[in-house]
Coordinates of C-alpha atoms and ligand atoms in Angstrom, one line a residue:
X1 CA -23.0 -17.7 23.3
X2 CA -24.1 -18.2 19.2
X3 CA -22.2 -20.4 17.9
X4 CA -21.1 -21.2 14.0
X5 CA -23.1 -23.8 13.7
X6 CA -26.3 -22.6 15.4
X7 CA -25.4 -19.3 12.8
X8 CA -25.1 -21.6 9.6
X9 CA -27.9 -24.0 10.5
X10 CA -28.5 -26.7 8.4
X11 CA -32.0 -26.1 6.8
X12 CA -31.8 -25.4 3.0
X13 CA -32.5 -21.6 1.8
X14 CA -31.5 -20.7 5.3
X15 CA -29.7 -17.5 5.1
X16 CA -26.0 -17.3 4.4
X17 CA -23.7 -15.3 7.1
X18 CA -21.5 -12.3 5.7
X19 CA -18.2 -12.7 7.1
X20 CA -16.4 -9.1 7.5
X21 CA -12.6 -8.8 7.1
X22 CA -10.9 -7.0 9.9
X23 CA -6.7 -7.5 8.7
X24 CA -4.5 -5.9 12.1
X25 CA -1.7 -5.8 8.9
X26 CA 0.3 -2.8 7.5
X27 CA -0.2 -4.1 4.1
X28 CA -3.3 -5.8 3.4
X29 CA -4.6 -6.0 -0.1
X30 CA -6.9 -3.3 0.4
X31 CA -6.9 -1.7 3.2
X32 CA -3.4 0.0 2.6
X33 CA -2.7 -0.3 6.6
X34 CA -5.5 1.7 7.9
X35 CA -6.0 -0.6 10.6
X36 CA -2.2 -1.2 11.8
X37 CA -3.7 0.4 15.3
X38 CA -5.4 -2.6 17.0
X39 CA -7.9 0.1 18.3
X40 CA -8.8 1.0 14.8
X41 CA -9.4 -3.2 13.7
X42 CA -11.1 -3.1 16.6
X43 CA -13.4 -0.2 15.2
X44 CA -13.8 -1.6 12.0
X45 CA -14.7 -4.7 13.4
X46 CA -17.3 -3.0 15.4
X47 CA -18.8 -1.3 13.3
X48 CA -19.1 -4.4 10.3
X49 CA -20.8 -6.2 13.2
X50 CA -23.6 -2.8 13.5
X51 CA -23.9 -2.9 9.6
X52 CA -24.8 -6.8 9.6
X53 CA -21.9 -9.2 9.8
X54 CA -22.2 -12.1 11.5
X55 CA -19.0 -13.3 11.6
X56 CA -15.6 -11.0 12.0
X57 CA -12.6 -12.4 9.7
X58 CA -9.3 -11.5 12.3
X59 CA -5.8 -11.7 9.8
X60 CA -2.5 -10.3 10.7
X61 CA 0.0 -11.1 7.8
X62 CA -0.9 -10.3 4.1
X63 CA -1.0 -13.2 1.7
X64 CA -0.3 -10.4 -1.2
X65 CA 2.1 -11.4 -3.3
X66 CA 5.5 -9.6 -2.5
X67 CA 3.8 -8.8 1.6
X68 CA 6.4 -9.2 4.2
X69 CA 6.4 -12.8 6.3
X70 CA 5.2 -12.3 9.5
X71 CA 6.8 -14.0 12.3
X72 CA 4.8 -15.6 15.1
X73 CA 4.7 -12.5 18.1
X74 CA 4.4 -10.1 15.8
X75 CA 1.5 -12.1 14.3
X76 CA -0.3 -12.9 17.6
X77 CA 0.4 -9.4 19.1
X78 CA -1.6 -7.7 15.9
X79 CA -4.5 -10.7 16.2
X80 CA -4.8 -11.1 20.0
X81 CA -6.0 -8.3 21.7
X82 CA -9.0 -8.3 18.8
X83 CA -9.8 -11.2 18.9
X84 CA -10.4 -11.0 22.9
X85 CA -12.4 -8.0 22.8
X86 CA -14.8 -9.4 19.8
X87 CA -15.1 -12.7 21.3
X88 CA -16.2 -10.4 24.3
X89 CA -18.2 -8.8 23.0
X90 CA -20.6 -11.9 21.8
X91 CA -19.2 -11.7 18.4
X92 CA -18.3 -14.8 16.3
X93 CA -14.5 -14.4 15.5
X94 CA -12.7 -15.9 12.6
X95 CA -8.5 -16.1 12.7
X96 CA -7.4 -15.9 9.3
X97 CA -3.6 -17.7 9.7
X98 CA -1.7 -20.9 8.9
X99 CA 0.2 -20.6 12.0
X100 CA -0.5 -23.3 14.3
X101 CA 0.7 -21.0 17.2
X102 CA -1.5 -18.0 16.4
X103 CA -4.9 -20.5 15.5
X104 CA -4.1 -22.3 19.2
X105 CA -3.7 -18.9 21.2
X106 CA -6.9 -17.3 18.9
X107 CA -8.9 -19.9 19.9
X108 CA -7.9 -20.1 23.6
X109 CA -8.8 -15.7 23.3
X110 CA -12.3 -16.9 21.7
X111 CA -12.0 -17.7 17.8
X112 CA -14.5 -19.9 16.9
X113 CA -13.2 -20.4 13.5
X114 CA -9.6 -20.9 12.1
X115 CA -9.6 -19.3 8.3
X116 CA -6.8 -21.2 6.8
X117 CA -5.7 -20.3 2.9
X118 CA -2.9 -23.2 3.2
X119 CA -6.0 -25.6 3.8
X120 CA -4.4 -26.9 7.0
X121 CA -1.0 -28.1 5.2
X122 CA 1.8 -26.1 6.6
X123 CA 3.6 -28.0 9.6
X124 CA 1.9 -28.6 12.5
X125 CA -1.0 -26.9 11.3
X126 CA -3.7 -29.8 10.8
X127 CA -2.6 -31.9 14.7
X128 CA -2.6 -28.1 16.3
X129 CA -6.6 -27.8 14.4
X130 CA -7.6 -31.2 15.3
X131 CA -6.7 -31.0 19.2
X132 CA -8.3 -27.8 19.3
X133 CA -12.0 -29.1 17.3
X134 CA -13.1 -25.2 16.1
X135 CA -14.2 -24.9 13.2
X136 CA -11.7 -24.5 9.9
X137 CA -12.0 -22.9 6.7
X138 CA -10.3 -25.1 4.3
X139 CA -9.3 -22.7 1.3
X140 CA -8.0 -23.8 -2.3
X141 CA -4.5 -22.5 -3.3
X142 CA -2.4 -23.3 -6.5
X143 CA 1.1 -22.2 -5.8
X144 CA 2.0 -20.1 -2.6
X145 CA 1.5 -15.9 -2.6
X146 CA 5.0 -15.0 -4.0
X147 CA 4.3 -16.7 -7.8
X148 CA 0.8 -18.0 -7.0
X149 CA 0.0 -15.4 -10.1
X150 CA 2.6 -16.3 -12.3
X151 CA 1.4 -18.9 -14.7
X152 CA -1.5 -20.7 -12.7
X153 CA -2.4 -23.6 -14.7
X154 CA -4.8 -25.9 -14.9
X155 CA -7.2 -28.7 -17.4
X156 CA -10.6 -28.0 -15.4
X157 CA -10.5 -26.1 -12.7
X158 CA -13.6 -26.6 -10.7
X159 CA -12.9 -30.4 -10.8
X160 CA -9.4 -29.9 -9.6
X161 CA -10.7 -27.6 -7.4
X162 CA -13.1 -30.1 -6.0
X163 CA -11.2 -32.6 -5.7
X164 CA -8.4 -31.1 -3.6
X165 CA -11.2 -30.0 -1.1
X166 CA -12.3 -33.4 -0.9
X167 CA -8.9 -34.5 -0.4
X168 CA -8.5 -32.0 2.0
X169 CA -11.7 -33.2 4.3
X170 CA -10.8 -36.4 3.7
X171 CA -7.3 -35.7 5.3
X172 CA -8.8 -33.8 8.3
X173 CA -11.3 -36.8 8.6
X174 CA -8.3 -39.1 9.5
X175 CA -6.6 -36.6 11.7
X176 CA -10.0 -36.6 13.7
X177 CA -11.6 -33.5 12.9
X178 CA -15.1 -33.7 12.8
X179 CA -16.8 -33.1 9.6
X180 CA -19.7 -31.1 10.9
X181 CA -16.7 -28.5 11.2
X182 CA -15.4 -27.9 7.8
X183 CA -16.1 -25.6 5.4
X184 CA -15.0 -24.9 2.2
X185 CA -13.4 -22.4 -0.2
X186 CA -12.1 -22.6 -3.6
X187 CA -9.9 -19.5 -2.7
X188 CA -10.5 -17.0 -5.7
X189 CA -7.4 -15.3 -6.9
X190 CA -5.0 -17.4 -5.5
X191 CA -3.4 -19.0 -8.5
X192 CA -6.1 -18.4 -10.9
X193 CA -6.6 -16.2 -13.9
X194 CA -9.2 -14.5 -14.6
X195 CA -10.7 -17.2 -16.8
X196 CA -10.5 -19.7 -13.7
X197 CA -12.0 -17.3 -11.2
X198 CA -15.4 -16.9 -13.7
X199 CA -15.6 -20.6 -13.8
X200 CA -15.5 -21.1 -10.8
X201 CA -18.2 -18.5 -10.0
X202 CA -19.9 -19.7 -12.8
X203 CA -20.0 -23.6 -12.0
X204 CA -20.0 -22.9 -7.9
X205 CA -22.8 -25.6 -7.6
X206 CA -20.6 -28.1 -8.5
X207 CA -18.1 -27.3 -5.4
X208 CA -21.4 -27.7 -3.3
X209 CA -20.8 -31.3 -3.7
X210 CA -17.9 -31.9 -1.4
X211 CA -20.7 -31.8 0.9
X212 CA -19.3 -28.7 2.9
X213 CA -20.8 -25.0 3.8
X214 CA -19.3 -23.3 0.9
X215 CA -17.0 -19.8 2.1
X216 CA -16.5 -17.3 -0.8
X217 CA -14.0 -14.5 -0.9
X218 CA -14.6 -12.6 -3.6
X219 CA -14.6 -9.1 -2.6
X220 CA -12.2 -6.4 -4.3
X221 CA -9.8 -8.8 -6.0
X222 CA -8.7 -7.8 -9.0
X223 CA -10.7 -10.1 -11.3
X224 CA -13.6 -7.9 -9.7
X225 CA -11.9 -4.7 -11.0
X226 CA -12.1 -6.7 -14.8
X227 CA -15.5 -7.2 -14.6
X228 CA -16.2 -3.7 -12.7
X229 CA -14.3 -2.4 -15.9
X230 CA -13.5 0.4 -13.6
X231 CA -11.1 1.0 -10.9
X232 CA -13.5 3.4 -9.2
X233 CA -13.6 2.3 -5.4
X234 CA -17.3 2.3 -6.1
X235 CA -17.7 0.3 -8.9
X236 CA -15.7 -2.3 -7.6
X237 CA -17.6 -2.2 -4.1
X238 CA -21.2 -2.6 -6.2
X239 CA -19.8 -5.1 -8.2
X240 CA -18.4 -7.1 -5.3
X241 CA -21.3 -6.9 -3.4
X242 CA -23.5 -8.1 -6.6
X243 CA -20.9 -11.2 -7.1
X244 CA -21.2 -12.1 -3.6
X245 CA -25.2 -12.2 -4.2
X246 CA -24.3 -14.6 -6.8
X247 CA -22.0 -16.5 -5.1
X248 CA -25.1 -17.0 -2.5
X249 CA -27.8 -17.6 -5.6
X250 CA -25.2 -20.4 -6.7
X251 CA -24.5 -21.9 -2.9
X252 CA -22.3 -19.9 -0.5
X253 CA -23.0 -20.1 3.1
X254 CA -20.6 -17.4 3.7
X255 CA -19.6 -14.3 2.0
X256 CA -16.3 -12.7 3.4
X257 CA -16.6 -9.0 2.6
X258 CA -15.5 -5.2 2.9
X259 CA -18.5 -4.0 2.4
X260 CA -20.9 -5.6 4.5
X261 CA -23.6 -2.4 4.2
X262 CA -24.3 -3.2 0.4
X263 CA -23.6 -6.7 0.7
X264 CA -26.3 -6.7 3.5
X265 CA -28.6 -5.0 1.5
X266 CA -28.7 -7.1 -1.6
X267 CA -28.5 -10.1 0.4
X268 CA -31.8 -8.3 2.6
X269 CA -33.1 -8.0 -1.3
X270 CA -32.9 -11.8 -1.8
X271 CA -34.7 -12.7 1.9
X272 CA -37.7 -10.8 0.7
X273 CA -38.0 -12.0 -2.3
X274 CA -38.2 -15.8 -1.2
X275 CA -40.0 -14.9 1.6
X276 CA -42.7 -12.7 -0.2
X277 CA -43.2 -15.5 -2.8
X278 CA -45.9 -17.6 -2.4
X279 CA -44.4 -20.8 -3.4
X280 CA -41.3 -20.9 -1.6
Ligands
7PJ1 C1 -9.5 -15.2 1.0 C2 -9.1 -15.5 2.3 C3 -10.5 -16.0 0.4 C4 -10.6 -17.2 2.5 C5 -7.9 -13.8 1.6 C6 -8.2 -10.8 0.0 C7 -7.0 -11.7 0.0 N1 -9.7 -16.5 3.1 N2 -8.1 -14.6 2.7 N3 -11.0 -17.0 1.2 N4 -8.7 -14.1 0.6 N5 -11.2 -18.2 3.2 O1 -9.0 -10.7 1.0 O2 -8.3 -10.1 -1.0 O3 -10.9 -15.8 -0.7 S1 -6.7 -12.6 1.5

């Protein structure tokens, strides 16, 4: 079976992966509970893999602010079932949680990858990654979901940025995770303004240095919908998919997407380009 790391590979220019979200959630930032029905994730999930993802993101509770906690059954009862039939399937699967329960029972169905926005720091959460060595996402948060949004504050962002994820590696170091299996992500939109989030896009190199495969989530937030200057579904797809071509021109090894169709075809764009050029 592919694995994450065969996927990433560690040559420079090698192609970044496009991680497609799949959230089994009634109120998901954007997908406004189409895919409650584990049947229709498991479409969606399908047919992101046909349009060029590599990697299928799996959530089942809404980090929105003001989305309804999610208790552990109901949690693994939405994930579950998709995650089994992906993993099945051949596909790499992602579980998007901080639950220690739901990343130990996704990877016992096949997750190879445990998407965590709480960076492995609720209870439980970094022992339950460490004893199970998948890979883990570790994402950048200031605040929680609730007030994340209410004042997010900060002198430099990308530093403090920075230097959280390399606190945070440093942390799973000790617990005995293995490097080679962290990644990380400076979590746009959660406690950032605007302002923050273009730095960050802006200065994205300089996150390259924790020395970990950079994940980017940029797709459809509402600092997109600002620099879409549109609310038009889309504009703010084109624009998403033309950030997360940045976000690759600047570092990322992953994209996380809606829209893997465009996002595959400017990222198809870039491939021929370098490989057309003599020089490269
Ligand atoms: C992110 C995420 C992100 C990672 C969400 C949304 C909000 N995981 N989960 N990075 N965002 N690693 O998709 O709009 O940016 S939920």
């Amino acid at each position: 079976m592919a694995s994450l790391a065969s996927a990433l590979g560690s040559k420079p220019g090698k192609d970044p992966l496009i991680m497609g979200i799949v959230n089994v959630t009634p109120d998901s930032f954007s997908d406004g509970g189409r895919y409650v029905d584990v049947v229709d994730a498991l479409t969606q999930a399908r047919k992101l893999v046909s349009q060029g993802a590599n990697v299928i993101d799996v959530g089942g509770e809404s980090t929105r602010p003001g989305a309804v906690p999610v208790g552990v059954e109901q949690e693994l009862d939405r994930v579950l079932p998709v995650v089994e039939a992906l993993a099945t399937d051949g596909v790499l699967v992602s579980i998007d949680t901080s639950k220690p329960e739901v990343m130990r029972e996704a990877v016992y169905a096949g997750a190879c990858l445990i998407n965590d926005v709480f960076a492995l720091q609720q209870p439980g959460a970094l022992a339950t990654a460490a004893s199970l060595q998948a890979s883990v996402i570790l994402m950048h948060m200031q605040g929680t979901p609730p007030t994340m949004q209410d004042e997010p504050s900060y002198k430099d962002v990308v530093m403090e940025v920075r230097s959280f994820l390399s606190r945070r590696i440093e942390a799973c170091h000790a617990a005995g995770l293995d490097r080679s299996n962290l990644l990380v992500d400076p979590g746009f939109g959660f406690g950032k303004t605007r302002e923050h989030n273009c730095a960050l896009l802006d200065r994205l190199g300089q996150l390259a240095e924790c020395g970990a495969p950079l994940v980017v989530g940029i797709s459809r937030k509402s600092f997109v919908r600002a620099l879409a200057r549109s609310c038009e579904p889309n504009d703010i797809k084109e624009v998403s998919a033309l950030l997360a071509l940045l976000a690759v021109e600047r570092g990322a090894a992953i994209v996380r997407v809606h829209d893997v169709e465009l996002t595959k075809k400017f990222l198809d764009i870039r491939h021929d380009l370098q490989s057309f050029s003599p020089i490269h």
